[in-house]
mmCIF file of C-alpha atoms and ligand atoms in Angstrom:
data_model
loop_
_atom_site.group_PDB
_atom_site.id
_atom_site.type_symbol
_atom_site.label_atom_id
_atom_site.label_comp_id
_atom_site.label_asym_id
_atom_site.label_seq_id
_atom_site.Cartn_x
_atom_site.Cartn_y
_atom_site.Cartn_z
ATOM 1 C CA MET A 26 117.156 99.988 112.614
ATOM 2 C CA SER A 27 116.251 98.965 108.803
ATOM 3 C CA LEU A 28 117.927 96.248 106.964
ATOM 4 C CA GLN A 29 119.491 96.680 103.824
ATOM 5 C CA PHE A 30 119.566 94.390 100.997
ATOM 6 C CA GLU A 31 122.969 95.442 98.442
ATOM 7 C CA LEU A 32 123.420 93.230 95.902
ATOM 8 C CA ARG A 33 126.164 90.379 95.109
ATOM 9 C CA SER A 34 125.344 89.831 91.532
ATOM 10 C CA ASN A 35 125.285 86.604 89.877
ATOM 11 C CA PRO A 36 128.032 85.594 88.380
ATOM 12 C CA LYS A 37 126.639 82.823 86.058
ATOM 13 C CA PRO A 38 122.927 84.379 85.338
ATOM 14 C CA HIS A 39 120.545 83.284 82.415
ATOM 15 C CA SER A 40 121.750 84.451 78.924
ATOM 16 C CA GLU A 41 119.657 86.857 77.212
ATOM 17 C CA SER A 42 118.485 84.002 74.566
ATOM 18 C CA GLU A 43 117.428 81.851 78.045
ATOM 19 C CA ARG A 44 115.889 84.412 79.271
ATOM 20 C CA ASP A 45 114.243 85.228 76.101
ATOM 21 C CA ALA A 46 113.254 81.494 75.589
ATOM 22 C CA ILE A 47 111.436 81.759 79.038
ATOM 23 C CA LEU A 48 109.732 84.437 78.735
ATOM 24 C CA ALA A 49 108.033 83.429 75.625
ATOM 25 C CA ASP A 50 105.704 81.438 77.383
ATOM 26 C CA PRO A 51 106.506 81.522 81.371
ATOM 27 C CA GLY A 52 103.588 79.268 82.850
ATOM 28 C CA PHE A 53 103.453 79.582 86.180
ATOM 29 C CA GLY A 54 105.712 79.077 88.460
ATOM 30 C CA LEU A 55 108.321 77.049 86.505
ATOM 31 C CA HIS A 56 110.772 79.553 86.186
ATOM 32 C CA PHE A 57 113.137 81.254 88.457
ATOM 33 C CA THR A 58 114.859 84.692 88.010
ATOM 34 C CA ASP A 59 118.582 85.311 88.927
ATOM 35 C CA HIS A 60 118.669 86.421 92.249
ATOM 36 C CA MET A 61 116.874 86.230 95.537
ATOM 37 C CA ALA A 62 116.385 88.116 98.642
ATOM 38 C CA VAL A 63 117.584 86.716 102.171
ATOM 39 C CA ALA A 64 117.579 87.513 105.457
ATOM 40 C CA THR A 65 118.446 85.557 108.894
ATOM 41 C CA TRP A 66 116.338 86.171 112.080
ATOM 42 C CA THR A 67 118.303 84.864 115.488
ATOM 43 C CA ALA A 68 117.252 84.846 119.003
ATOM 44 C CA ALA A 69 120.011 86.421 120.158
ATOM 45 C CA ASP A 70 120.234 89.122 116.824
ATOM 46 C CA GLY A 71 117.302 89.566 115.774
ATOM 47 C CA TRP A 72 117.011 90.150 111.784
ATOM 48 C CA HIS A 73 120.740 90.493 109.951
ATOM 49 C CA ASP A 74 122.915 89.059 106.730
ATOM 50 C CA SER A 75 120.725 90.944 104.344
ATOM 51 C CA ALA A 76 121.505 90.528 100.952
ATOM 52 C CA ILE A 77 120.029 90.713 96.987
ATOM 53 C CA VAL A 78 121.984 87.121 96.588
ATOM 54 C CA PRO A 79 122.631 84.579 93.359
ATOM 55 C CA TYR A 80 119.501 82.691 93.135
ATOM 56 C CA GLY A 81 120.242 79.091 94.705
ATOM 57 C CA PRO A 82 119.068 75.696 96.173
ATOM 58 C CA PHE A 83 119.487 75.956 100.442
ATOM 59 C CA SER A 84 121.405 73.543 102.007
ATOM 60 C CA LEU A 85 119.659 72.289 104.971
ATOM 61 C CA ASP A 86 120.299 69.917 108.514
ATOM 62 C CA PRO A 87 118.140 67.123 108.471
ATOM 63 C CA ALA A 88 116.779 67.999 111.804
ATOM 64 C CA THR A 89 115.967 71.581 110.235
ATOM 65 C CA ALA A 90 112.738 72.316 112.358
ATOM 66 C CA VAL A 91 110.414 73.511 109.008
ATOM 67 C CA LEU A 92 111.024 70.040 107.808
ATOM 68 C CA HIS A 93 109.580 68.875 111.240
ATOM 69 C CA TYR A 94 106.854 70.974 112.377
ATOM 70 C CA ALA A 95 105.789 72.877 109.087
ATOM 71 C CA GLN A 96 106.990 76.696 110.865
ATOM 72 C CA GLN A 97 106.672 78.386 107.587
ATOM 73 C CA ILE A 98 104.235 81.469 106.157
ATOM 74 C CA PHE A 99 104.918 83.036 102.572
ATOM 75 C CA GLU A 100 103.091 85.364 100.539
ATOM 76 C CA GLY A 101 101.974 86.633 96.908
ATOM 77 C CA LEU A 102 102.406 89.231 94.799
ATOM 78 C CA LYS A 103 103.155 90.649 91.677
ATOM 79 C CA ALA A 104 104.926 93.141 89.770
ATOM 80 C CA TYR A 105 103.750 94.550 86.983
ATOM 81 C CA ARG A 106 105.235 96.199 83.901
ATOM 82 C CA HIS A 107 103.230 99.389 82.469
ATOM 83 C CA GLU A 108 103.240 100.226 78.640
ATOM 84 C CA ASP A 109 105.906 103.201 79.262
ATOM 85 C CA GLY A 110 108.292 100.844 80.788
ATOM 86 C CA THR A 111 107.738 101.585 84.761
ATOM 87 C CA ILE A 112 107.242 99.046 86.932
ATOM 88 C CA TRP A 113 104.679 98.854 90.061
ATOM 89 C CA THR A 114 103.634 96.318 92.551
ATOM 90 C CA PHE A 115 99.940 96.331 93.527
ATOM 91 C CA ARG A 116 98.674 96.547 97.273
ATOM 92 C CA ALA A 117 102.379 95.578 98.251
ATOM 93 C CA ASP A 118 101.720 96.946 101.954
ATOM 94 C CA LYS A 119 98.631 94.841 102.303
ATOM 95 C CA ASN A 120 100.794 91.614 101.698
ATOM 96 C CA ALA A 121 103.518 92.730 104.032
ATOM 97 C CA GLU A 122 101.135 93.155 106.941
ATOM 98 C CA ARG A 123 99.572 89.920 106.092
ATOM 99 C CA MET A 124 102.814 88.142 106.524
ATOM 100 C CA ILE A 125 103.330 90.530 109.710
ATOM 101 C CA ARG A 126 100.040 88.463 111.052
ATOM 102 C CA SER A 127 101.322 85.007 109.762
ATOM 103 C CA ALA A 128 104.363 84.886 111.192
ATOM 104 C CA HIS A 129 102.288 86.198 114.653
ATOM 105 C CA ARG A 130 99.988 82.820 113.761
ATOM 106 C CA LEU A 131 103.098 80.941 113.607
ATOM 107 C CA ALA A 132 105.158 81.793 116.515
ATOM 108 C CA LEU A 133 107.892 83.517 113.995
ATOM 109 C CA PRO A 134 109.501 87.024 114.168
ATOM 110 C CA PRO A 135 107.706 89.700 112.515
ATOM 111 C CA LEU A 136 109.588 91.306 109.858
ATOM 112 C CA ASP A 137 108.943 95.009 109.111
ATOM 113 C CA ALA A 138 106.754 96.012 106.069
ATOM 114 C CA GLU A 139 109.619 98.651 105.591
ATOM 115 C CA ASP A 140 112.049 95.633 105.354
ATOM 116 C CA PHE A 141 109.557 93.612 103.381
ATOM 117 C CA LEU A 142 108.900 96.093 101.009
ATOM 118 C CA CYS A 143 112.404 96.888 100.600
ATOM 119 C CA SER A 144 113.416 93.441 99.377
ATOM 120 C CA ILE A 145 111.238 93.116 96.847
ATOM 121 C CA GLU A 146 111.809 96.275 95.529
ATOM 122 C CA GLU A 147 115.832 95.624 95.686
ATOM 123 C CA LEU A 148 115.072 91.953 94.125
ATOM 124 C CA VAL A 149 112.687 93.239 91.097
ATOM 125 C CA ALA A 150 115.588 96.106 90.781
ATOM 126 C CA ALA A 151 118.629 93.245 90.217
ATOM 127 C CA ASP A 152 116.288 91.371 87.999
ATOM 128 C CA VAL A 153 113.930 93.930 86.215
ATOM 129 C CA ALA A 154 115.288 92.168 82.659
ATOM 130 C CA TRP A 155 112.743 89.371 83.807
ATOM 131 C CA VAL A 156 109.655 91.660 84.181
ATOM 132 C CA PRO A 157 107.468 90.355 80.712
ATOM 133 C CA THR A 158 106.354 93.044 78.769
ATOM 134 C CA ALA A 159 103.566 90.546 77.260
ATOM 135 C CA PRO A 160 100.145 91.547 77.874
ATOM 136 C CA GLU A 161 98.466 90.391 81.276
ATOM 137 C CA GLN A 162 102.263 88.580 82.355
ATOM 138 C CA SER A 163 103.667 89.410 85.435
ATOM 139 C CA LEU A 164 106.880 88.810 87.763
ATOM 140 C CA TYR A 165 105.313 86.255 90.763
ATOM 141 C CA LEU A 166 107.072 87.948 94.056
ATOM 142 C CA ARG A 167 107.088 84.402 96.717
ATOM 143 C CA PRO A 168 108.436 86.086 99.893
ATOM 144 C CA PHE A 169 108.619 83.315 102.772
ATOM 145 C CA MET A 170 110.167 82.065 105.843
ATOM 146 C CA PHE A 171 110.667 79.120 107.808
ATOM 147 C CA ALA A 172 112.189 77.745 110.951
ATOM 148 C CA THR A 173 116.286 76.777 110.491
ATOM 149 C CA GLU A 174 117.007 76.374 113.773
ATOM 150 C CA ALA A 175 118.142 72.563 113.464
ATOM 151 C CA PHE A 176 116.576 71.432 116.835
ATOM 152 C CA LEU A 177 113.845 68.394 117.052
ATOM 153 C CA GLY A 178 111.998 69.991 120.198
ATOM 154 C CA VAL A 179 108.883 70.890 119.427
ATOM 155 C CA ARG A 180 109.125 75.328 120.700
ATOM 156 C CA PRO A 181 109.807 77.816 118.198
ATOM 157 C CA ALA A 182 112.684 77.898 116.168
ATOM 158 C CA LYS A 183 115.673 80.356 117.265
ATOM 159 C CA ARG A 184 116.909 80.849 113.934
ATOM 160 C CA VAL A 185 114.723 81.918 111.094
ATOM 161 C CA THR A 186 115.677 82.769 107.205
ATOM 162 C CA TYR A 187 113.749 84.688 105.109
ATOM 163 C CA CYS A 188 113.449 84.649 101.241
ATOM 164 C CA CYS A 189 111.703 86.030 98.376
ATOM 165 C CA ILE A 190 112.151 84.115 95.207
ATOM 166 C CA ALA A 191 110.771 85.710 91.706
ATOM 167 C CA SER A 192 109.320 83.980 89.058
ATOM 168 C CA PRO A 193 107.721 85.031 85.640
ATOM 169 C CA ALA A 194 104.565 84.364 85.281
ATOM 170 C CA GLY A 195 101.909 83.822 82.340
ATOM 171 C CA PRO A 196 97.675 82.286 83.162
ATOM 172 C CA TYR A 197 97.547 80.501 86.590
ATOM 173 C CA PHE A 198 95.424 77.560 84.844
ATOM 174 C CA ALA A 199 96.781 76.530 81.386
ATOM 175 C CA SER A 200 93.015 77.040 79.669
ATOM 176 C CA GLY A 201 93.750 81.075 80.881
ATOM 177 C CA VAL A 202 89.730 83.040 81.871
ATOM 178 C CA LYS A 203 87.850 79.709 80.757
ATOM 179 C CA PRO A 204 85.394 78.678 83.364
ATOM 180 C CA VAL A 205 86.355 75.781 86.058
ATOM 181 C CA SER A 206 84.440 73.511 87.632
ATOM 182 C CA ILE A 207 84.009 73.139 91.490
ATOM 183 C CA TRP A 208 84.156 69.956 93.580
ATOM 184 C CA ILE A 209 82.664 70.859 96.863
ATOM 185 C CA SER A 210 84.108 69.173 99.600
ATOM 186 C CA THR A 211 82.091 68.013 102.710
ATOM 187 C CA VAL A 212 84.450 65.023 103.769
ATOM 188 C CA TYR A 213 87.574 67.210 104.168
ATOM 189 C CA SER A 214 88.349 70.748 105.581
ATOM 190 C CA ARG A 215 91.146 73.028 105.238
ATOM 191 C CA ALA A 216 90.704 74.884 108.480
ATOM 192 C CA ALA A 217 89.261 75.143 111.921
ATOM 193 C CA PRO A 218 88.270 77.675 114.185
ATOM 194 C CA GLY A 219 91.285 78.769 116.189
ATOM 195 C CA GLY A 220 93.329 77.250 113.403
ATOM 196 C CA THR A 221 95.718 78.718 110.866
ATOM 197 C CA GLY A 222 93.063 79.265 108.306
ATOM 198 C CA ALA A 223 93.715 82.997 108.382
ATOM 199 C CA ALA A 224 97.088 82.703 108.161
ATOM 200 C CA LYS A 225 99.426 82.149 104.925
ATOM 201 C CA CYS A 226 101.295 78.844 105.905
ATOM 202 C CA GLY A 227 102.278 75.810 103.717
ATOM 203 C CA GLY A 228 100.325 73.902 105.873
ATOM 204 C CA ASN A 229 96.435 75.383 104.726
ATOM 205 C CA TYR A 230 97.604 74.083 101.300
ATOM 206 C CA ALA A 231 99.307 70.934 102.128
ATOM 207 C CA ALA A 232 96.102 69.783 103.846
ATOM 208 C CA SER A 233 94.363 71.495 100.913
ATOM 209 C CA LEU A 234 96.167 68.661 98.605
ATOM 210 C CA ILE A 235 93.736 65.100 99.270
ATOM 211 C CA ALA A 236 90.887 67.313 98.921
ATOM 212 C CA GLN A 237 91.813 68.728 95.286
ATOM 213 C CA GLN A 238 92.556 65.119 94.367
ATOM 214 C CA GLU A 239 89.189 64.242 94.923
ATOM 215 C CA ALA A 240 88.167 67.016 93.383
ATOM 216 C CA ALA A 241 90.332 66.194 90.010
ATOM 217 C CA SER A 242 88.729 62.176 90.527
ATOM 218 C CA GLN A 243 85.335 63.441 90.263
ATOM 219 C CA GLY A 244 86.250 65.311 86.966
ATOM 220 C CA CYS A 245 86.933 68.929 88.808
ATOM 221 C CA GLU A 246 89.378 71.015 88.274
ATOM 222 C CA GLN A 247 89.152 72.856 91.747
ATOM 223 C CA VAL A 248 87.816 72.124 95.441
ATOM 224 C CA VAL A 249 85.983 74.488 97.454
ATOM 225 C CA PHE A 250 85.629 73.528 101.211
ATOM 226 C CA ALA A 251 82.726 74.285 103.772
ATOM 227 C CA ASP A 252 83.757 74.936 107.256
ATOM 228 C CA ALA A 253 85.075 72.301 109.692
ATOM 229 C CA LYS A 254 82.272 72.418 112.409
ATOM 230 C CA GLU A 255 79.151 72.255 110.827
ATOM 231 C CA HIS A 256 80.367 71.275 107.224
ATOM 232 C CA CYS A 257 77.491 73.498 105.899
ATOM 233 C CA TRP A 258 79.144 77.186 104.938
ATOM 234 C CA LEU A 259 80.884 78.046 102.195
ATOM 235 C CA GLU A 260 84.950 79.083 102.880
ATOM 236 C CA GLU A 261 87.558 79.062 99.910
ATOM 237 C CA LEU A 262 88.828 77.081 97.231
ATOM 238 C CA GLY A 263 92.552 75.755 97.856
ATOM 239 C CA GLY A 264 94.157 78.377 97.208
ATOM 240 C CA MET A 265 91.718 81.226 96.247
ATOM 241 C CA ASN A 266 89.009 82.957 97.922
ATOM 242 C CA VAL A 267 85.104 82.533 96.553
ATOM 243 C CA TYR A 268 82.529 84.825 95.674
ATOM 244 C CA LEU A 269 79.053 84.937 93.999
ATOM 245 C CA VAL A 270 76.971 87.551 91.794
ATOM 246 C CA THR A 271 73.165 87.702 92.385
ATOM 247 C CA THR A 272 70.065 88.944 90.448
ATOM 248 C CA ASP A 273 69.673 91.368 93.133
ATOM 249 C CA ASN A 274 73.294 92.930 92.439
ATOM 250 C CA GLU A 275 74.760 91.722 95.166
ATOM 251 C CA LEU A 276 78.648 90.288 95.503
ATOM 252 C CA ILE A 277 78.631 88.119 98.654
ATOM 253 C CA THR A 278 81.639 86.524 99.962
ATOM 254 C CA PRO A 279 82.091 84.352 103.041
ATOM 255 C CA GLU A 280 83.037 86.504 106.066
ATOM 256 C CA LEU A 281 86.156 86.338 107.555
ATOM 257 C CA THR A 282 85.853 83.914 110.331
ATOM 258 C CA GLY A 283 89.185 83.430 110.872
ATOM 259 C CA SER A 284 89.246 79.887 109.198
ATOM 260 C CA ILE A 285 89.581 82.111 106.119
ATOM 261 C CA LEU A 286 92.631 83.771 104.326
ATOM 262 C CA GLU A 287 91.956 87.463 104.051
ATOM 263 C CA GLY A 288 92.980 88.151 100.302
ATOM 264 C CA VAL A 289 94.254 90.646 98.835
ATOM 265 C CA THR A 290 92.257 90.149 95.577
ATOM 266 C CA ARG A 291 89.066 89.667 97.514
ATOM 267 C CA ASP A 292 89.660 93.043 99.465
ATOM 268 C CA SER A 293 90.048 94.727 96.088
ATOM 269 C CA ILE A 294 87.173 93.535 94.408
ATOM 270 C CA LEU A 295 84.731 94.716 97.771
ATOM 271 C CA THR A 296 86.439 98.177 97.161
ATOM 272 C CA LEU A 297 85.768 97.900 93.544
ATOM 273 C CA ALA A 298 82.087 96.138 93.329
ATOM 274 C CA PRO A 299 80.265 100.179 93.970
ATOM 275 C CA GLU A 300 81.674 101.246 90.856
ATOM 276 C CA PHE A 301 79.476 98.219 89.116
ATOM 277 C CA GLY A 302 76.751 99.201 90.695
ATOM 278 C CA LEU A 303 77.286 96.356 93.353
ATOM 279 C CA THR A 304 76.701 95.939 96.557
ATOM 280 C CA PRO A 305 79.429 93.949 98.459
ATOM 281 C CA VAL A 306 78.221 91.509 100.817
ATOM 282 C CA GLU A 307 80.470 90.271 103.431
ATOM 283 C CA ARG A 308 78.259 87.400 105.576
ATOM 284 C CA ARG A 309 78.166 83.608 106.067
ATOM 285 C CA ILE A 310 76.770 81.691 102.851
ATOM 286 C CA ALA A 311 75.549 78.027 103.165
ATOM 287 C CA ILE A 312 76.344 75.652 101.038
ATOM 288 C CA ASP A 313 72.159 74.631 100.266
ATOM 289 C CA GLU A 314 71.868 78.284 99.893
ATOM 290 C CA LEU A 315 74.354 78.664 97.314
ATOM 291 C CA LEU A 316 72.633 75.803 95.551
ATOM 292 C CA GLU A 317 69.572 76.732 95.581
ATOM 293 C CA GLY A 318 70.852 80.385 93.996
ATOM 294 C CA VAL A 319 72.561 78.639 91.031
ATOM 295 C CA GLY A 320 69.441 75.740 90.783
ATOM 296 C CA SER A 321 66.899 78.865 90.523
ATOM 297 C CA GLY A 322 68.969 81.115 88.860
ATOM 298 C CA LYS A 323 69.602 83.987 91.888
ATOM 299 C CA VAL A 324 73.049 83.239 91.967
ATOM 300 C CA THR A 325 74.078 84.255 88.267
ATOM 301 C CA GLU A 326 78.179 83.868 88.966
ATOM 302 C CA LEU A 327 80.286 82.253 90.919
ATOM 303 C CA PHE A 328 84.214 83.116 90.968
ATOM 304 C CA ALA A 329 87.216 82.589 92.551
ATOM 305 C CA CYS A 330 90.179 85.175 92.923
ATOM 306 C CA GLY A 331 93.834 85.423 94.463
ATOM 307 C CA THR A 332 96.826 86.958 93.625
ATOM 308 C CA ALA A 333 98.348 84.241 91.245
ATOM 309 C CA ALA A 334 94.701 83.521 89.170
ATOM 310 C CA VAL A 335 93.676 87.232 89.398
ATOM 311 C CA MET A 336 89.750 85.890 89.046
ATOM 312 C CA THR A 337 88.278 83.238 87.669
ATOM 313 C CA PRO A 338 84.916 81.920 86.698
ATOM 314 C CA ILE A 339 83.300 79.231 88.065
ATOM 315 C CA GLY A 340 80.439 77.649 85.407
ATOM 316 C CA THR A 341 79.963 73.845 87.078
ATOM 317 C CA LEU A 342 79.866 72.933 90.794
ATOM 318 C CA LYS A 343 79.079 69.495 91.410
ATOM 319 C CA ASN A 344 79.095 67.300 95.100
ATOM 320 C CA ASP A 345 78.073 63.914 95.737
ATOM 321 C CA VAL A 346 73.960 64.714 94.904
ATOM 322 C CA GLY A 347 74.835 65.874 91.536
ATOM 323 C CA SER A 348 76.231 68.474 89.271
ATOM 324 C CA TYR A 349 74.777 72.438 89.119
ATOM 325 C CA GLN A 350 75.679 75.117 86.186
ATOM 326 C CA VAL A 351 76.151 78.146 87.293
ATOM 327 C CA GLY A 352 74.060 80.927 85.162
ATOM 328 C CA SER A 353 74.728 79.423 81.114
ATOM 329 C CA GLY A 354 78.375 77.898 82.514
ATOM 330 C CA GLU A 355 80.373 80.478 80.735
ATOM 331 C CA SER A 356 82.567 83.694 81.909
ATOM 332 C CA GLY A 357 79.778 85.788 83.315
ATOM 333 C CA GLU A 358 79.541 89.602 82.631
ATOM 334 C CA THR A 359 79.959 91.181 85.842
ATOM 335 C CA THR A 360 83.037 88.779 86.604
ATOM 336 C CA LEU A 361 84.626 89.757 83.145
ATOM 337 C CA ALA A 362 84.062 93.392 84.046
ATOM 338 C CA LEU A 363 85.747 93.280 87.114
ATOM 339 C CA ARG A 364 88.533 91.260 86.227
ATOM 340 C CA GLN A 365 89.441 93.724 83.450
ATOM 341 C CA LYS A 366 89.265 96.468 85.944
ATOM 342 C CA LEU A 367 91.143 95.031 88.075
ATOM 343 C CA LEU A 368 94.008 94.295 85.624
ATOM 344 C CA ASP A 369 93.435 97.567 84.060
ATOM 345 C CA ILE A 370 94.699 99.247 87.370
ATOM 346 C CA GLN A 371 97.451 96.575 87.726
ATOM 347 C CA TYR A 372 98.493 97.432 84.846
ATOM 348 C CA GLY A 373 98.546 101.443 84.712
ATOM 349 C CA ARG A 374 95.467 101.437 81.761
ATOM 350 C CA THR A 375 93.360 103.520 84.137
ATOM 351 C CA GLU A 376 93.919 105.977 86.872
ATOM 352 C CA ASP A 377 94.639 104.120 90.296
ATOM 353 C CA THR A 378 91.923 106.123 92.493
ATOM 354 C CA HIS A 379 92.859 103.955 95.682
ATOM 355 C CA ALA A 380 96.386 104.953 95.216
ATOM 356 C CA TRP A 381 97.023 101.125 95.077
ATOM 357 C CA LEU A 382 99.947 100.648 93.246
ATOM 358 C CA ARG A 383 103.766 101.678 94.039
ATOM 359 C CA ARG A 384 106.300 102.524 91.438
ATOM 360 C CA ILE A 385 109.506 100.454 91.710
ATOM 361 C CA LEU A 386 111.932 101.658 89.032
HETATM 362 C C1 LIG B 401 98.648 83.541 95.274
HETATM 363 O O1 LIG B 401 97.340 83.568 94.506
HETATM 364 O O2 LIG B 401 99.325 84.541 95.113
HETATM 365 C C2 LIG B 401 98.965 82.427 95.919
HETATM 366 O O3 LIG B 401 99.621 82.550 96.750
HETATM 367 C C3 LIG B 401 97.675 80.734 96.191
HETATM 368 C C4 LIG B 401 98.745 80.026 95.663
HETATM 369 C C5 LIG B 401 97.747 78.824 95.171
HETATM 370 C C6 LIG B 401 99.461 80.183 94.020
#
């Protein structure tokens, strides 16, 4: 039986003027809507107690398993308001499928795709006034699941909470679509073969933070990781996949080795590439090959991509040997054209030929 997410309305929602003030400049991940979706899983009863409830804090026993062993996963997707006022999600089925794969890796109970989609749709319906109207803004949705059994033994928890919160979002980077500089970390790894790199779990992001600090101390905005075994193959950034464009019109991204996140934006770009005369390629890319290509001009553009940041040009690469400017150091033409196409699909400004959009309201 599928879950129902009935609305238990927030008796103290933000006032219209408070909401308008937030929507005037939402930033990223700073403000949250009036409701959230919740459901509970227990080993005895499976998923139950699902509802849309007032947004608010959880009360957790200090022994709650997630606080000790990080048994947790999450997703990120957006709801877009089209010019005619209708609200849509983009490839939400992919997020639902990935959450099931992440749940499997973290020994959490799968939430049916139908229930995942229902939770999102009911939450957006409850908080529809929070879906921004301003261009390039959206309602960022953050579904997550975590072990809530109060127990210190190391085994999968017998009690789990699912929740989805929503946050009006402007650009992920305060600087907008300006090219970013990237530090190539060979000291720290994000994920290892057999590890959790392909799962969207908090631990992967926690592991990236020290490298992100290292990048900042080197004057870079982001970090890109090499593989954990040989430290020479390009993997991904702290929270985004990476792509390069070559003079042969190839659009190359590291192949999925099990330690790279299967990004929905990554996959969408692979699909869109031929429409731009580009050959999509998924293969191993040596860091040396990347640096040589950037040096010789064979690599003309480099960009990062993800749901939150969409596509972000990379203007400079840095490692402990030197600094390397990518192309002119400015946003590349191909990057900007692909980015525009993706946004045009998401905001309903061009035909959705791949049937990626799903109407919510
Ligand atoms: C997303 O792009 O939605 C993510 O989950 C990445 C996170 C770093 C914001």
